[in-house]
Tab-separated table of C-alpha atoms in Angstrom:
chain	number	residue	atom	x	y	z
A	1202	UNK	CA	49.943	-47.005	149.829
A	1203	UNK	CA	48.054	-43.904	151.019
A	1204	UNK	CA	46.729	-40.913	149.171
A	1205	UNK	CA	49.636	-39.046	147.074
A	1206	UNK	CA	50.347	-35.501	148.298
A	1207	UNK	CA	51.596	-32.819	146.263
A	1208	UNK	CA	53.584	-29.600	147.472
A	1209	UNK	CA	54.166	-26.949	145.889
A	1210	UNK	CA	56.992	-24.061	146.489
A	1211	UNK	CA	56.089	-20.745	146.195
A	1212	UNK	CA	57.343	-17.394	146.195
A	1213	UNK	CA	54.731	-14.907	146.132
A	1214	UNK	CA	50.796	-14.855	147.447
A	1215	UNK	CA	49.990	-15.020	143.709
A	1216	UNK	CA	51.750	-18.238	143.136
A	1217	UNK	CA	50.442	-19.639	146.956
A	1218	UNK	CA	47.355	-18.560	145.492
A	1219	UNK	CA	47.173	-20.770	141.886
A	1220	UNK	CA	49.116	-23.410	143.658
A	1221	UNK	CA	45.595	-24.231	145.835
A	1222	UNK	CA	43.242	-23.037	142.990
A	1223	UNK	CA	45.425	-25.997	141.110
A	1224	UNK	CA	44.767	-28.449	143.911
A	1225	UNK	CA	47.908	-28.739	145.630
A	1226	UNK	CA	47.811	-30.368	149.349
A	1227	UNK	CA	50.282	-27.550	150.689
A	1228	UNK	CA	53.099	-25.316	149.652
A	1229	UNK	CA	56.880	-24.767	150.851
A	1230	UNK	CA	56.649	-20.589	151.006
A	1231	UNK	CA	59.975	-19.394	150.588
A	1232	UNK	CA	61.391	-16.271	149.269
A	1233	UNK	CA	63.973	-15.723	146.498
A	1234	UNK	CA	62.953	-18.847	144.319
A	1235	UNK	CA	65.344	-17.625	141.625
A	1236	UNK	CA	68.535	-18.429	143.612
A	1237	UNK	CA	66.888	-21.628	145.188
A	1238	UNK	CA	64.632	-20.170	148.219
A	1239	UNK	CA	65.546	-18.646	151.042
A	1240	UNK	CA	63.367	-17.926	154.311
A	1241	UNK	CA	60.344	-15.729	153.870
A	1242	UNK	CA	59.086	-12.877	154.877
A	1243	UNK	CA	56.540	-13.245	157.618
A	1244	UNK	CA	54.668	-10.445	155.967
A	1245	UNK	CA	54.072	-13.072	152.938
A	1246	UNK	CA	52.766	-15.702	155.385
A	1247	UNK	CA	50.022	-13.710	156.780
A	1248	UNK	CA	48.962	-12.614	152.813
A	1249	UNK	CA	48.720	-16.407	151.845
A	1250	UNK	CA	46.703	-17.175	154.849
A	1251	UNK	CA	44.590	-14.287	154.186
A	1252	UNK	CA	43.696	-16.148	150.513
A	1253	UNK	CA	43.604	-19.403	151.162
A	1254	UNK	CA	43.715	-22.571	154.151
A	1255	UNK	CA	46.517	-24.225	152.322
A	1256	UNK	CA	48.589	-26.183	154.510
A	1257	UNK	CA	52.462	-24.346	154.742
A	1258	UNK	CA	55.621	-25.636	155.085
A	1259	UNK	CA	58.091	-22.974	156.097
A	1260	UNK	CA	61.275	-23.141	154.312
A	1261	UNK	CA	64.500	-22.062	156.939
A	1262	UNK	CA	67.277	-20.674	155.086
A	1263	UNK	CA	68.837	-17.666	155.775
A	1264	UNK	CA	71.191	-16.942	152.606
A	1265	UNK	CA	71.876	-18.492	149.274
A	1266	UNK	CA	74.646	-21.168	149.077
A	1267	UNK	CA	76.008	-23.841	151.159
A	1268	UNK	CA	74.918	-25.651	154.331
A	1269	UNK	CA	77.459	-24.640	156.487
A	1270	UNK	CA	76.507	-21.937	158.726
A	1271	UNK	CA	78.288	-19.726	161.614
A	1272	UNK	CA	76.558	-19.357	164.994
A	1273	UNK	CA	75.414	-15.953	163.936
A	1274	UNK	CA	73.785	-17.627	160.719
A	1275	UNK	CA	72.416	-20.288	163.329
A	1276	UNK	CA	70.723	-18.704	166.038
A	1277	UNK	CA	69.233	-16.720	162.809
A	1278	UNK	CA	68.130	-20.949	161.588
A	1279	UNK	CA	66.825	-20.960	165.248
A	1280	UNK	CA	65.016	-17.725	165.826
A	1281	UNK	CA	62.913	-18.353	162.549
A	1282	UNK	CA	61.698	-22.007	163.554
A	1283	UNK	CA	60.285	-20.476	166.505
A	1284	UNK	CA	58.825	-17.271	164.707
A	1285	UNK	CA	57.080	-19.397	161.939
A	1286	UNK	CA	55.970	-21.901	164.270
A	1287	UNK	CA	54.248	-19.804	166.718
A	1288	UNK	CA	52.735	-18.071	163.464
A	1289	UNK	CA	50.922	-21.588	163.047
A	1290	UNK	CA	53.525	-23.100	160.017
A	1291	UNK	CA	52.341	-26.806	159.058
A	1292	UNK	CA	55.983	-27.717	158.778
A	1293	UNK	CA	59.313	-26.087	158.698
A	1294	UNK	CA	61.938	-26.964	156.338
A	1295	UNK	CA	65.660	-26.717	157.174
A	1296	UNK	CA	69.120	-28.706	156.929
A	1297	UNK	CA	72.470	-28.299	157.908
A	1298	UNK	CA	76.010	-29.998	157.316
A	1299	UNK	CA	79.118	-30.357	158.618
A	1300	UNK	CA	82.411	-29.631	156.498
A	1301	UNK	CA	82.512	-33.220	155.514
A	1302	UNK	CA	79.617	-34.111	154.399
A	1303	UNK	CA	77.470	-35.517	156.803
A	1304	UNK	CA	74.442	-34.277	158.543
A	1305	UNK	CA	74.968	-31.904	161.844
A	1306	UNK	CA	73.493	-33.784	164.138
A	1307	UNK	CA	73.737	-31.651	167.074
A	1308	UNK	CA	72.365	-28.774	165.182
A	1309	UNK	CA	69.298	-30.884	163.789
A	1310	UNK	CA	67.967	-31.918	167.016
A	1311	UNK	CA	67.984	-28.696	168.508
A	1312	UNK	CA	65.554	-27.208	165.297
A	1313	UNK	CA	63.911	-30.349	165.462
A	1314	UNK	CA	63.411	-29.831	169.345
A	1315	UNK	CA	62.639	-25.580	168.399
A	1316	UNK	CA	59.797	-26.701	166.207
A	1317	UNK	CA	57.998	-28.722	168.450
A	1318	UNK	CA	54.285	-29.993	168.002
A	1319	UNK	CA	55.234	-29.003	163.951
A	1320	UNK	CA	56.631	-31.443	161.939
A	1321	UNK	CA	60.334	-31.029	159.958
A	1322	UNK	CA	60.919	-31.490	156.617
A	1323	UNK	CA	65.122	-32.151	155.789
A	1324	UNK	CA	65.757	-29.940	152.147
A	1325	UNK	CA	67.726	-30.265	149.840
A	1326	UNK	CA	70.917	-30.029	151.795
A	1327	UNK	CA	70.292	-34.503	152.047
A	1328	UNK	CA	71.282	-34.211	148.335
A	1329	UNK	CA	74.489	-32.353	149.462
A	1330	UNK	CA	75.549	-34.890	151.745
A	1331	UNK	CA	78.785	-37.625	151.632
A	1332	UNK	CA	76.501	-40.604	152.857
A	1333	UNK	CA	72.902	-40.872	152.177
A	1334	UNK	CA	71.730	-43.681	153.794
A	1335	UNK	CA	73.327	-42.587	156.865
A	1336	UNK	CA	71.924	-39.466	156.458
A	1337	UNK	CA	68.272	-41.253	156.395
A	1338	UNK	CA	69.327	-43.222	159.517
A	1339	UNK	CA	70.090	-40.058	161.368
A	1340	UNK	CA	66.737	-38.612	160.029
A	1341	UNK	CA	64.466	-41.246	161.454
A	1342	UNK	CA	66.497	-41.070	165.278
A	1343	UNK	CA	65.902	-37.474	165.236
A	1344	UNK	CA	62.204	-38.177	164.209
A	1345	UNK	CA	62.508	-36.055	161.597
A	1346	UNK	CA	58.698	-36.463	158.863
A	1347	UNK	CA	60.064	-35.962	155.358
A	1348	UNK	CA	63.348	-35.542	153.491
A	1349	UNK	CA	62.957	-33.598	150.314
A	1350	UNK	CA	65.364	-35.252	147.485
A	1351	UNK	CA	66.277	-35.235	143.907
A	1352	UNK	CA	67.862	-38.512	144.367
A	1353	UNK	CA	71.444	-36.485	144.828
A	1354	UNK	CA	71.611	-35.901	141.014
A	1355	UNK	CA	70.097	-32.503	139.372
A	1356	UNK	CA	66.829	-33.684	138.678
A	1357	UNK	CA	64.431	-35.930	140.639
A	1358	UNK	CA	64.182	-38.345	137.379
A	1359	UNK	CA	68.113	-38.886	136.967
A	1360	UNK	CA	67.909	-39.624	140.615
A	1361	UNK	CA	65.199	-42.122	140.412
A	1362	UNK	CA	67.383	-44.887	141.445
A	1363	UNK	CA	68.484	-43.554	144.728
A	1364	UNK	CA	64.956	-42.370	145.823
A	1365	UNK	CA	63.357	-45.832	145.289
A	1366	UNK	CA	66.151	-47.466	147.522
A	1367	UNK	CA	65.290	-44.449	149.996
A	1368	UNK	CA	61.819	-44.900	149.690
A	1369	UNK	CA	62.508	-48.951	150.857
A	1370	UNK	CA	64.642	-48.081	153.509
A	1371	UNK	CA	62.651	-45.179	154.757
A	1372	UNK	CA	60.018	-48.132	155.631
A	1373	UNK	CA	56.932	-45.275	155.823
A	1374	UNK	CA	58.663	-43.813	159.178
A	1375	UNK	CA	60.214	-41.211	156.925
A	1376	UNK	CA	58.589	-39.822	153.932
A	1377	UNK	CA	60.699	-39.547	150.718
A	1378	UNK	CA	59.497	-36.443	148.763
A	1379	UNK	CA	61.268	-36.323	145.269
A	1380	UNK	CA	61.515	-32.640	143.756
A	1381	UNK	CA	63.494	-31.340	141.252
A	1382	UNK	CA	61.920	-31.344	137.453
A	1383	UNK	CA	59.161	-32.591	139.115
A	1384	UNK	CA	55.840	-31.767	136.705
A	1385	UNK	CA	52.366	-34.141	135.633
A	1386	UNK	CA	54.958	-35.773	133.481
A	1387	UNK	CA	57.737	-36.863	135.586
A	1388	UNK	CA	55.272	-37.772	138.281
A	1389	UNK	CA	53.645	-40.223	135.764
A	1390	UNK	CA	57.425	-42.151	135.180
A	1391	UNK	CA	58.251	-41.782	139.211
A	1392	UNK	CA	55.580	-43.493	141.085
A	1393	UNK	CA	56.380	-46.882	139.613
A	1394	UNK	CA	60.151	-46.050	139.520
A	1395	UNK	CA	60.479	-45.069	143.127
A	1396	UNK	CA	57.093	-45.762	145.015
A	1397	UNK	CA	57.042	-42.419	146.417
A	1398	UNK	CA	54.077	-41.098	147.618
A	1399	UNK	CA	55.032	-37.418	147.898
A	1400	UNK	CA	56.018	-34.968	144.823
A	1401	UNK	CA	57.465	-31.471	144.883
A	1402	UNK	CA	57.047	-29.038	142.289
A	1403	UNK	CA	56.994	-25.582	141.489
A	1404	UNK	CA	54.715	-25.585	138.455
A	1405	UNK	CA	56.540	-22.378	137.414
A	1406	UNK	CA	56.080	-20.218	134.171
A	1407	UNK	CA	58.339	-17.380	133.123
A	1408	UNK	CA	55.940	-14.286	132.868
A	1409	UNK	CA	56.680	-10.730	131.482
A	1410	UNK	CA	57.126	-7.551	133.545
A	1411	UNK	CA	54.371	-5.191	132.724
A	1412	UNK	CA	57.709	-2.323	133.239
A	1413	UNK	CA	57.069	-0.376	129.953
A	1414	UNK	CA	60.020	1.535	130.477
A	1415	UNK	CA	63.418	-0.125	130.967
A	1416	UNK	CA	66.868	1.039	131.647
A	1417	UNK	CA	68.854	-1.869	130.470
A	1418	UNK	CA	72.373	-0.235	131.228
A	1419	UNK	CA	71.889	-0.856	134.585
A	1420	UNK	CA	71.665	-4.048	136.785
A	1421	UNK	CA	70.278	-4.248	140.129
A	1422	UNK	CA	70.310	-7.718	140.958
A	1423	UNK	CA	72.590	-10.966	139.909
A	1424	UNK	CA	74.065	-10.262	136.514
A	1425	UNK	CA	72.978	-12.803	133.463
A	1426	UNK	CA	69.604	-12.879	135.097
A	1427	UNK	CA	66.546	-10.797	133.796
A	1428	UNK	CA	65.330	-8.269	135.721
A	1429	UNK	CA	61.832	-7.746	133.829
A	1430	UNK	CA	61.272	-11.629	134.100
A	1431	UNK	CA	58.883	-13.092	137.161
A	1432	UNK	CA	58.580	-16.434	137.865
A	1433	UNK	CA	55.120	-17.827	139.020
A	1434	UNK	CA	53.337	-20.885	139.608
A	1435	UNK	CA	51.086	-21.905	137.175
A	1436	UNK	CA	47.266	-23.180	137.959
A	1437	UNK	CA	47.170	-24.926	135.517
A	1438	UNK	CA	50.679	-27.014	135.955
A	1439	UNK	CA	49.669	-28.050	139.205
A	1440	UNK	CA	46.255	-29.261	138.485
A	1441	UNK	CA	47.678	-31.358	135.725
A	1442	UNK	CA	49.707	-33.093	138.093
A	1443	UNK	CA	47.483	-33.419	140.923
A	1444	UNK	CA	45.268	-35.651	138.557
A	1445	UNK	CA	48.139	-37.527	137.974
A	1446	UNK	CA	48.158	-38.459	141.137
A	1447	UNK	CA	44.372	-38.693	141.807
A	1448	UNK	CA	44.145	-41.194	138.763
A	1449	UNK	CA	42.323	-38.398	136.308
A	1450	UNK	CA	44.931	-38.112	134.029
């Protein structure tokens, strides 16, 4: 079966930082966690590298929301494969769709064929998708390494069904990386259920602004969510589950 590898997304140098104190084999660096990661700043790269050798996937999104993007948005998509793979990026991670459904082709051989001597990881955007399994065919003729999936359901563990058949017809030429409500515990139920040999998590806790004085009248970002609230990965959430997966725990 191979060693297990664990990834961890991360928003900040701090949570880069616990994520390989924890044990993780790399992190997804992406910015704006909170609204489901968008690309990064370069800026953050350089910090991370400046703490740690932790193997980083680059995650290639340039807004919140669908997978559907203009030219403008794509020659953004392109521009930033390049950047982050010049700037020595383990991986880049990126997806987009046509309006119905199914993978864009066209546009995922030309980032596969920007990133070069890097490998490509398909997000989320598979779990967006009308067919799947066509979607994993595609995947494998474009050569693309690893398709990160909660199983097309809202957590990795209601999706358990569709990841194990994945996982089979992937036949180790693709690597099927569940994530979403992926922690120590979940990881412990999916590697029987599925056979996957990859996990993505964040590991995240909520933690308290150290702002003493607030001015709750006004909002500055999206309403409903708190402003003097910071998410960060915890150490100790990712070592749990990386002895999960090293037989410790």
């Amino acid at each position: 079966m191979g060693k297990y590898i664990l990834e961890v997304c991360v928003d900040s140098a701090e949570s880069a930082e616990a994520a390989a104190k924890g044990g993780a084999d790399r992190v997804e660096l992406c910015g704006n966690l909170v609204i489901g990661g968008t690309t990064p700043e370069t800026d953050l790269l350089e910090k991370i590298r400046s703490l740690t050798d932790i193997k980083i996937n680059v995650l290639i999104r340039p807004r919140y929301g669908d997978f559907l993007y203009t030219e403008y948005e794509f020659d953004i998509i392109c521009r930033s494969v390049e950047r982050f793979r010049r700037m020595g990026a383990n991986a880049v991670v990126v997806g987009c769709l046509l309006p119905d459904g199914s993978l864009d082709v066209e546009r995922m051989k030309r980032l596969v064929e920007l990133a070069g001597p890097i490998d490509v990881t398909l997000h989320r955007a598979f779990d967006m998708c009308r067919d799947p399994y066509e979607a994993l065919e595609q995947a494998k003729m474009l050569g693309i390494r690893t398709i990160l999936t909660s199983g097309q359901r809202s957590s990795s563990w209601e999706g358990r069904e569709l990841i194990a058949g994945l996982v089979k017809e992937g036949g180790g030429k693709v690597d099927i990386m569940p994530g979403g409500g992926v922690d120590a515990g979940t990881i412990r139920k999916l590697i029987p259920a599925t056979g996957a040999v990859s996990y993505h998590m964040s590991g995240k806790v909520v933690l308290e602004s150290g702002m003493a004085y607030r001015r709750q009248e006004v909002s500055m970002g999206v309403p409903g969510m708190g402003e003097y609230e910071i998410f960060r990965t915890s150490e100790a959430k990712v070592r749990e589950a990386k002895q999960v997966l090293s037989g410790e725990a």
